[in-house]
Structures are given as structure tokens and as C-alpha cells.
PDB file of C-alpha atoms in Angstrom:
ATOM      1  CA  GLU A  18       0.000   0.000   0.000  1.00 82.00           C
ATOM      2  CA  ASP A  19       1.304   3.424  -0.943  1.00 86.00           C
ATOM      3  CA  GLN A  20       2.309   5.575   2.019  1.00 90.00           C
ATOM      4  CA  VAL A  21       3.249   9.213   2.421  1.00 95.00           C
ATOM      5  CA  THR A  22       4.740  10.618   5.616  1.00 96.00           C
ATOM      6  CA  GLN A  23       5.448  14.282   6.157  1.00 97.00           C
ATOM      7  CA  SER A  24       7.618  15.960   8.752  1.00 97.00           C
ATOM      8  CA  PRO A  25       7.603  18.031  10.755  1.00 97.00           C
ATOM      9  CA  GLU A  26       3.930  18.217  11.623  1.00 96.00           C
ATOM     10  CA  ALA A  27       4.256  21.925  12.359  1.00 97.00           C
ATOM     11  CA  LEU A  28       7.000  24.444  11.714  1.00 98.00           C
ATOM     12  CA  ARG A  29       7.318  27.995  12.969  1.00 98.00           C
ATOM     13  CA  LEU A  30       9.800  30.288  11.244  1.00 98.00           C
ATOM     14  CA  GLN A  31      10.767  33.890  11.483  1.00 98.00           C
ATOM     15  CA  GLU A  32      10.399  35.895   8.311  1.00 98.00           C
ATOM     16  CA  GLY A  33      13.523  35.339   6.217  1.00 97.00           C
ATOM     17  CA  GLU A  34      14.492  32.117   8.000  1.00 97.00           C
ATOM     18  CA  SER A  35      14.902  29.432   5.331  1.00 98.00           C
ATOM     19  CA  SER A  36      13.989  25.804   6.007  1.00 98.00           C
ATOM     20  CA  SER A  37      12.874  22.538   4.404  1.00 98.00           C
ATOM     21  CA  LEU A  38       9.821  20.314   4.667  1.00 98.00           C
ATOM     22  CA  ASN A  39      10.230  16.576   4.261  1.00 98.00           C
ATOM     23  CA  CYS A  40       8.031  14.036   2.506  1.00 98.00           C
ATOM     24  CA  SER A  41       8.928  10.352   2.655  1.00 97.00           C
ATOM     25  CA  TYR A  42       7.054   8.034   0.353  1.00 96.00           C
ATOM     26  CA  THR A  43       6.653   4.346  -0.337  1.00 93.00           C
ATOM     27  CA  VAL A  44       5.014   3.382  -3.593  1.00 89.00           C
ATOM     28  CA  SER A  45       4.987   0.339  -5.831  1.00 87.00           C
ATOM     29  CA  GLY A  46       5.756   2.513  -8.832  1.00 84.00           C
ATOM     30  CA  LEU A  47       6.084   6.275  -8.790  1.00 84.00           C
ATOM     31  CA  ARG A  48       3.542   7.966 -11.036  1.00 85.00           C
ATOM     32  CA  GLY A  49       4.182  11.433  -9.752  1.00 90.00           C
ATOM     33  CA  LEU A  50       4.901  13.213  -6.481  1.00 94.00           C
ATOM     34  CA  PHE A  51       2.770  16.270  -5.900  1.00 94.00           C
ATOM     35  CA  TRP A  52       3.064  19.268  -3.610  1.00 96.00           C
ATOM     36  CA  TYR A  53       0.072  21.382  -2.697  1.00 95.00           C
ATOM     37  CA  ARG A  54      -0.548  24.386  -0.494  1.00 96.00           C
ATOM     38  CA  GLN A  55      -3.766  24.531   1.526  1.00 95.00           C
ATOM     39  CA  ASP A  56      -5.087  27.563   3.336  1.00 95.00           C
ATOM     40  CA  PRO A  57      -7.675  27.077   6.116  1.00 92.00           C
ATOM     41  CA  GLY A  58     -11.158  26.344   4.806  1.00 90.00           C
ATOM     42  CA  LYS A  59     -10.011  26.079   1.194  1.00 93.00           C
ATOM     43  CA  GLY A  60      -9.133  23.377  -1.263  1.00 93.00           C
ATOM     44  CA  PRO A  61      -5.499  22.532  -1.971  1.00 94.00           C
ATOM     45  CA  GLU A  62      -3.669  24.678  -4.485  1.00 93.00           C
ATOM     46  CA  PHE A  63      -1.299  22.897  -6.847  1.00 91.00           C
ATOM     47  CA  LEU A  64       2.369  23.785  -6.539  1.00 94.00           C
ATOM     48  CA  PHE A  65       4.567  21.159  -8.194  1.00 93.00           C
ATOM     49  CA  THR A  66       4.660  17.743  -9.814  1.00 92.00           C
ATOM     50  CA  LEU A  67       7.854  15.702  -9.823  1.00 94.00           C
ATOM     51  CA  TYR A  68       8.168  12.459 -11.758  1.00 91.00           C
ATOM     52  CA  SER A  69      11.723  11.204 -11.445  1.00 92.00           C
ATOM     53  CA  ALA A  70      14.581  11.190  -8.934  1.00 94.00           C
ATOM     54  CA  GLY A  71      16.857  14.168  -9.348  1.00 96.00           C
ATOM     55  CA  GLU A  72      14.118  16.377 -10.684  1.00 96.00           C
ATOM     56  CA  GLU A  73      13.780  19.873  -9.231  1.00 97.00           C
ATOM     57  CA  LYS A  74      11.183  22.579  -9.703  1.00 96.00           C
ATOM     58  CA  GLU A  75      11.040  26.155  -8.452  1.00 97.00           C
ATOM     59  CA  LYS A  76       8.373  28.747  -7.973  1.00 94.00           C
ATOM     60  CA  GLU A  77       9.175  32.025  -6.281  1.00 95.00           C
ATOM     61  CA  ARG A  78      10.520  31.178  -2.804  1.00 97.00           C
ATOM     62  CA  LEU A  79       9.700  27.468  -3.111  1.00 98.00           C
ATOM     63  CA  LYS A  80      11.811  24.699  -4.554  1.00 98.00           C
ATOM     64  CA  ALA A  81      10.839  21.038  -4.653  1.00 98.00           C
ATOM     65  CA  THR A  82      13.322  18.202  -5.047  1.00 98.00           C
ATOM     66  CA  LEU A  83      12.889  14.455  -5.411  1.00 97.00           C
ATOM     67  CA  THR A  84      14.935  11.375  -4.567  1.00 95.00           C
ATOM     68  CA  LYS A  85      13.904   7.734  -4.798  1.00 92.00           C
ATOM     69  CA  LYS A  86      12.508   7.800  -1.269  1.00 94.00           C
ATOM     70  CA  GLU A  87      11.941  11.427  -0.330  1.00 97.00           C
ATOM     71  CA  SER A  88      10.919  14.808  -1.538  1.00 98.00           C
ATOM     72  CA  PHE A  89      11.830  18.117   0.010  1.00 98.00           C
ATOM     73  CA  LEU A  90      10.118  21.452  -0.219  1.00 98.00           C
ATOM     74  CA  HIS A  91      12.692  24.150   0.414  1.00 98.00           C
ATOM     75  CA  ILE A  92      11.445  27.559   1.438  1.00 98.00           C
ATOM     76  CA  THR A  93      13.919  30.383   0.985  1.00 98.00           C
ATOM     77  CA  ALA A  94      13.507  33.637   2.916  1.00 98.00           C
ATOM     78  CA  PRO A  95       9.843  32.954   3.708  1.00 97.00           C
ATOM     79  CA  LYS A  96       7.291  35.687   4.208  1.00 97.00           C
ATOM     80  CA  PRO A  97       4.193  35.672   6.432  1.00 97.00           C
ATOM     81  CA  GLU A  98       2.018  35.065   3.382  1.00 97.00           C
ATOM     82  CA  ASP A  99       3.748  31.702   2.959  1.00 98.00           C
ATOM     83  CA  SER A 100       1.976  30.516   6.103  1.00 98.00           C
ATOM     84  CA  ALA A 101      -0.223  27.554   5.175  1.00 97.00           C
ATOM     85  CA  THR A 102      -0.371  23.780   5.340  1.00 96.00           C
ATOM     86  CA  TYR A 103       1.801  22.126   2.720  1.00 97.00           C
ATOM     87  CA  LEU A 104       0.633  18.751   1.490  1.00 96.00           C
ATOM     88  CA  CYS A 105       2.663  16.099  -0.258  1.00 96.00           C
ATOM     89  CA  ALA A 106       0.920  13.363  -2.242  1.00 94.00           C
ATOM     90  CA  VAL A 107       1.338  10.469  -4.592  1.00 91.00           C
ATOM     91  CA  PRO A 108      -1.698   9.804  -6.773  1.00 84.00           C
ATOM     92  CA  MET A 109      -4.772   9.810  -4.533  1.00 80.00           C
ATOM     93  CA  ARG A 110      -2.826   9.418  -1.284  1.00 88.00           C
ATOM     94  CA  PHE A 111      -1.943  12.452   0.769  1.00 92.00           C
ATOM     95  CA  GLY A 112       0.405  13.000   3.649  1.00 94.00           C
ATOM     96  CA  ALA A 113      -0.884  14.608   6.814  1.00 94.00           C
ATOM     97  CA  GLY A 114       0.733  17.898   5.901  1.00 96.00           C
ATOM     98  CA  THR A 115       3.151  20.345   7.488  1.00 97.00           C
ATOM     99  CA  ARG A 116       1.542  23.393   9.038  1.00 96.00           C
ATOM    100  CA  LEU A 117       3.909  26.294   8.388  1.00 98.00           C
ATOM    101  CA  THR A 118       3.700  29.559  10.302  1.00 98.00           C
ATOM    102  CA  VAL A 119       5.954  32.446   9.341  1.00 98.00           C
ATOM    103  CA  LYS A 120       6.165  35.243  11.893  1.00 97.00           C
ATOM    104  CA  PRO A 121       7.024  38.786  10.793  1.00 96.00           C
TER     105      PRO A 121
ATOM    106  CA  GLY B  15      -6.407  27.635 -16.455  1.00 66.00           C
ATOM    107  CA  ALA B  16      -7.387  24.396 -14.695  1.00 82.00           C
ATOM    108  CA  VAL B  17     -10.126  25.818 -12.513  1.00 90.00           C
ATOM    109  CA  VAL B  18     -12.481  23.593 -10.568  1.00 94.00           C
ATOM    110  CA  SER B  19     -15.574  24.928  -8.888  1.00 96.00           C
ATOM    111  CA  GLN B  20     -17.814  23.445  -6.213  1.00 97.00           C
ATOM    112  CA  HIS B  21     -21.314  24.316  -5.206  1.00 97.00           C
ATOM    113  CA  PRO B  22     -22.458  25.005  -2.599  1.00 97.00           C
ATOM    114  CA  SER B  23     -19.489  26.277  -0.616  1.00 96.00           C
ATOM    115  CA  TRP B  24     -21.279  25.490   2.606  1.00 96.00           C
ATOM    116  CA  VAL B  25     -24.529  23.814   3.582  1.00 97.00           C
ATOM    117  CA  ILE B  26     -26.374  23.164   6.827  1.00 97.00           C
ATOM    118  CA  CYS B  27     -29.052  20.503   6.855  1.00 96.00           C
ATOM    119  CA  LYS B  28     -31.183  18.519   9.253  1.00 96.00           C
ATOM    120  CA  SER B  29     -30.394  14.939  10.098  1.00 97.00           C
ATOM    121  CA  GLY B  30     -32.050  12.522   7.684  1.00 96.00           C
ATOM    122  CA  THR B  31     -32.065  14.813   4.673  1.00 97.00           C
ATOM    123  CA  SER B  32     -29.999  14.422   1.512  1.00 97.00           C
ATOM    124  CA  VAL B  33     -27.492  16.937   0.224  1.00 97.00           C
ATOM    125  CA  LYS B  34     -26.077  17.233  -3.284  1.00 97.00           C
ATOM    126  CA  ILE B  35     -22.675  18.772  -3.976  1.00 97.00           C
ATOM    127  CA  GLU B  36     -21.614  19.704  -7.501  1.00 97.00           C
ATOM    128  CA  CYS B  37     -18.085  19.725  -8.862  1.00 96.00           C
ATOM    129  CA  ARG B  38     -17.316  21.332 -12.204  1.00 95.00           C
ATOM    130  CA  SER B  39     -14.153  21.647 -14.250  1.00 93.00           C
ATOM    131  CA  LEU B  40     -14.521  25.058 -15.840  1.00 93.00           C
ATOM    132  CA  ASP B  41     -11.839  25.178 -18.502  1.00 88.00           C
ATOM    133  CA  PHE B  42     -10.877  21.594 -19.223  1.00 86.00           C
ATOM    134  CA  GLN B  43     -12.481  18.237 -19.699  1.00 88.00           C
ATOM    135  CA  ALA B  44     -12.015  15.842 -16.840  1.00 87.00           C
ATOM    136  CA  THR B  45     -12.444  12.165 -17.579  1.00 81.00           C
ATOM    137  CA  THR B  46     -11.642  11.473 -13.945  1.00 88.00           C
ATOM    138  CA  MET B  47     -12.793  13.275 -10.841  1.00 92.00           C
ATOM    139  CA  PHE B  48     -12.080  12.473  -7.224  1.00 93.00           C
ATOM    140  CA  TRP B  49     -14.005  13.085  -4.044  1.00 96.00           C
ATOM    141  CA  TYR B  50     -12.274  13.598  -0.715  1.00 96.00           C
ATOM    142  CA  ARG B  51     -13.345  14.413   2.789  1.00 96.00           C
ATOM    143  CA  GLN B  52     -11.241  16.222   5.308  1.00 94.00           C
ATOM    144  CA  PHE B  53     -11.738  16.449   9.056  1.00 89.00           C
ATOM    145  CA  PRO B  54     -10.312  19.372  11.028  1.00 85.00           C
ATOM    146  CA  LYS B  55      -6.515  19.396  11.111  1.00 81.00           C
ATOM    147  CA  GLN B  56      -6.368  16.140   9.190  1.00 86.00           C
ATOM    148  CA  SER B  57      -5.340  15.409   5.657  1.00 87.00           C
ATOM    149  CA  LEU B  58      -7.518  14.548   2.715  1.00 92.00           C
ATOM    150  CA  MET B  59      -8.995  11.069   2.612  1.00 93.00           C
ATOM    151  CA  LEU B  60     -10.013   9.759  -0.766  1.00 93.00           C
ATOM    152  CA  MET B  61     -13.619   8.594  -0.854  1.00 96.00           C
ATOM    153  CA  ALA B  62     -14.109   7.630  -4.460  1.00 95.00           C
ATOM    154  CA  THR B  63     -12.843   7.943  -7.984  1.00 92.00           C
ATOM    155  CA  SER B  64     -15.372   8.944 -10.581  1.00 90.00           C
ATOM    156  CA  ASN B  65     -15.001   8.284 -14.283  1.00 86.00           C
ATOM    157  CA  GLU B  66     -17.285   9.896 -16.806  1.00 82.00           C
ATOM    158  CA  GLY B  67     -20.000   7.552 -17.965  1.00 81.00           C
ATOM    159  CA  SER B  68     -19.204   4.725 -15.589  1.00 84.00           C
ATOM    160  CA  LYS B  69     -19.781   3.764 -11.986  1.00 87.00           C
ATOM    161  CA  ALA B  70     -17.593   5.310  -9.340  1.00 92.00           C
ATOM    162  CA  THR B  71     -14.935   3.291  -7.565  1.00 93.00           C
ATOM    163  CA  TYR B  72     -15.215   3.644  -3.808  1.00 95.00           C
ATOM    164  CA  GLU B  73     -12.424   3.336  -1.284  1.00 93.00           C
ATOM    165  CA  GLN B  74     -12.629   0.670   1.369  1.00 92.00           C
ATOM    166  CA  GLY B  75     -14.949   1.687   4.178  1.00 93.00           C
ATOM    167  CA  VAL B  76     -16.917   4.234   2.153  1.00 94.00           C
ATOM    168  CA  GLU B  77     -20.601   3.327   1.805  1.00 94.00           C
ATOM    169  CA  LYS B  78     -21.562   3.619  -1.838  1.00 92.00           C
ATOM    170  CA  ASP B  79     -25.270   3.688  -1.001  1.00 94.00           C
ATOM    171  CA  LYS B  80     -24.761   6.612   1.313  1.00 96.00           C
ATOM    172  CA  PHE B  81     -22.427   8.641  -0.872  1.00 96.00           C
ATOM    173  CA  LEU B  82     -23.909   8.574  -4.359  1.00 95.00           C
ATOM    174  CA  ILE B  83     -21.618   9.790  -7.104  1.00 94.00           C
ATOM    175  CA  ASN B  84     -22.673  10.672 -10.608  1.00 90.00           C
ATOM    176  CA  HIS B  85     -20.273  11.743 -13.347  1.00 88.00           C
ATOM    177  CA  ALA B  86     -22.661  12.421 -16.186  1.00 82.00           C
ATOM    178  CA  SER B  87     -20.443  14.658 -18.308  1.00 88.00           C
ATOM    179  CA  LEU B  88     -16.782  15.517 -18.827  1.00 88.00           C
ATOM    180  CA  THR B  89     -17.162  18.661 -16.744  1.00 92.00           C
ATOM    181  CA  LEU B  90     -19.559  17.707 -13.963  1.00 93.00           C
ATOM    182  CA  SER B  91     -19.577  15.246 -11.104  1.00 94.00           C
ATOM    183  CA  THR B  92     -22.007  15.250  -8.202  1.00 95.00           C
ATOM    184  CA  LEU B  93     -21.814  13.778  -4.723  1.00 97.00           C
ATOM    185  CA  THR B  94     -25.073  13.169  -2.884  1.00 97.00           C
ATOM    186  CA  VAL B  95     -24.918  12.466   0.822  1.00 97.00           C
ATOM    187  CA  THR B  96     -28.099  10.522   1.484  1.00 97.00           C
ATOM    188  CA  SER B  97     -29.855  10.479   4.847  1.00 96.00           C
ATOM    189  CA  ALA B  98     -27.141  12.653   6.338  1.00 96.00           C
ATOM    190  CA  HIS B  99     -26.277  12.358  10.007  1.00 96.00           C
ATOM    191  CA  PRO B 100     -24.114  14.545  12.259  1.00 96.00           C
ATOM    192  CA  GLU B 101     -21.132  12.229  11.794  1.00 95.00           C
ATOM    193  CA  ASP B 102     -21.224  13.080   8.077  1.00 96.00           C
ATOM    194  CA  SER B 103     -20.364  16.680   8.899  1.00 96.00           C
ATOM    195  CA  SER B 104     -17.069  17.382   7.209  1.00 96.00           C
ATOM    196  CA  PHE B 105     -15.266  19.331   4.517  1.00 96.00           C
ATOM    197  CA  TYR B 106     -15.849  17.675   1.147  1.00 97.00           C
ATOM    198  CA  ILE B 107     -13.412  18.480  -1.639  1.00 97.00           C
ATOM    199  CA  CYS B 108     -13.454  17.369  -5.239  1.00 96.00           C
ATOM    200  CA  SER B 109     -10.629  17.331  -7.704  1.00 94.00           C
ATOM    201  CA  ALA B 110     -10.352  16.810 -11.429  1.00 92.00           C
ATOM    202  CA  THR B 111      -7.540  15.697 -13.602  1.00 85.00           C
ATOM    203  CA  PRO B 112      -7.097  16.091 -17.326  1.00 79.00           C
ATOM    204  CA  SER B 113      -5.736  12.563 -17.386  1.00 61.00           C
ATOM    205  CA  VAL B 114      -4.114  11.641 -20.646  1.00 60.00           C
ATOM    206  CA  GLY B 115      -3.241   8.195 -21.884  1.00 53.00           C
ATOM    207  CA  GLY B 116      -3.838   6.530 -18.532  1.00 48.00           C
ATOM    208  CA  ARG B 117      -1.278   8.657 -16.658  1.00 53.00           C
ATOM    209  CA  ILE B 118      -2.663  10.307 -13.591  1.00 58.00           C
ATOM    210  CA  ASP B 119      -1.849  13.915 -14.153  1.00 63.00           C
ATOM    211  CA  THR B 120      -1.951  16.709 -11.667  1.00 77.00           C
ATOM    212  CA  GLN B 121      -5.188  17.008  -9.733  1.00 85.00           C
ATOM    213  CA  TYR B 122      -6.824  20.416  -9.560  1.00 89.00           C
ATOM    214  CA  PHE B 123      -8.976  20.943  -6.537  1.00 93.00           C
ATOM    215  CA  GLY B 124     -12.229  22.699  -5.949  1.00 95.00           C
ATOM    216  CA  PRO B 125     -12.594  25.125  -3.052  1.00 96.00           C
ATOM    217  CA  GLY B 126     -14.450  22.580  -0.932  1.00 96.00           C
ATOM    218  CA  THR B 127     -17.917  22.314   0.584  1.00 97.00           C
ATOM    219  CA  ARG B 128     -18.444  22.557   4.330  1.00 96.00           C
ATOM    220  CA  LEU B 129     -21.315  20.264   5.327  1.00 97.00           C
ATOM    221  CA  THR B 130     -22.868  20.603   8.763  1.00 97.00           C
ATOM    222  CA  VAL B 131     -25.601  18.172   9.734  1.00 97.00           C
ATOM    223  CA  LEU B 132     -27.679  19.189  12.728  1.00 96.00           C
TER     224      LEU B 132
END
């Protein structure tokens, strides 16, 4: 059975303090690793799709990387508006998310 | 592009009534749509996968007679919660994917529907 585990569960950063979110996955065959951002009371917003180990994608202050067992979401110089829950998923199976809070 | 809408955004109903939630892909055709539910501070749990023109595939533990799914067109899927009870109160989210050639492409999510059953 496919599994996705995210850590940490919650992360508090000061504005400008860079960090990384971890997503460990176990799948029978990788058909995509997805990162989403979810704000309270809203549906997830698509960020990235990664398909193969070594692949990297960037969007503004976010960068996603992929290995054969893990994916990382790196946040560089975060701002308060980056505060949200970040979800990692393989097709149809989501991790529990990392709740990120960025303090000004 | 890739916008998915849901209606209603929130609904309050009495126990025993049925509630229908609509999910529409606005600017693409979605052969596959997914329905999730999410409890507070928990992640999304897949309920069912809906393919246009065929019966939905339900996840283990999800009652197909209680959660009726219809995917009548390439842009519309509906979820009907029949004889709703307070324990059905949750945040229901749909997603759609412009799946091509059997590959499960990126899912685009609707804004969710907050169901409260009194």
C-alpha cells in the first residue's frame, strides 16, 4: 500500500528564515509526487509535480526536489504570506501535511 | 487555467435529509474526478474515484449507497450524501484531472464544501 509521511507536523519560522519540509514516500511505482498548499477552509492549491529522482522545480521562494525515497520542499527567505499547510501526495494518497507559520 | 468549482461552498441541513454537492471543471475536460473528505486538522482522505460515464470506484470503508456519485459529463460530477447524520459533517473536496493516456496527471482541486448536519 502506498504511504506518504510528512515531517515536521508543524513548523514555525521567522520571516527570512529558510527551512525545508520533508516528505517520505513508499510506492509500488512512482507515477508522480505532488506538492500542494492549503489555506484554512479552502481546497489545496497545486504547486509542483515531480516524476523522477533528481528532478527539481522552483516557484518564487519554493523549490521542490525528489529522490527515490523522499521529496523536500525548500522555502527560501519565507514571508508571512507563505503561512499555510503544505501537502505532499502520490496519486490519490496524501500526507498529513506540514503546518507552516511564518512570523514577521 | 485548470479551474475547478464546487457548489455550494457550505450547507447546513437537518439529520435525515440528503445533500447534493456539484463539482465542475470550468476550462478543461475531466475524464476522472475524485471526491475527498477532510476532518479538522487532518489530511484529505479519498472517498471515491469517478469516471465519466461509468460507476464510481469507492475506497474501502466508504458506503456507496450513502455517498452517491454521478459523473454524467466531462465537466460535472455530483456527490449526494443521502440520509445525512451529524457524523457526516465534514469538509468535502473534489478534484479533477485532465488525465491523458492513462497517466494520472496533476489534480486540480475545488474550493471545498463545508457540510454541517444538525
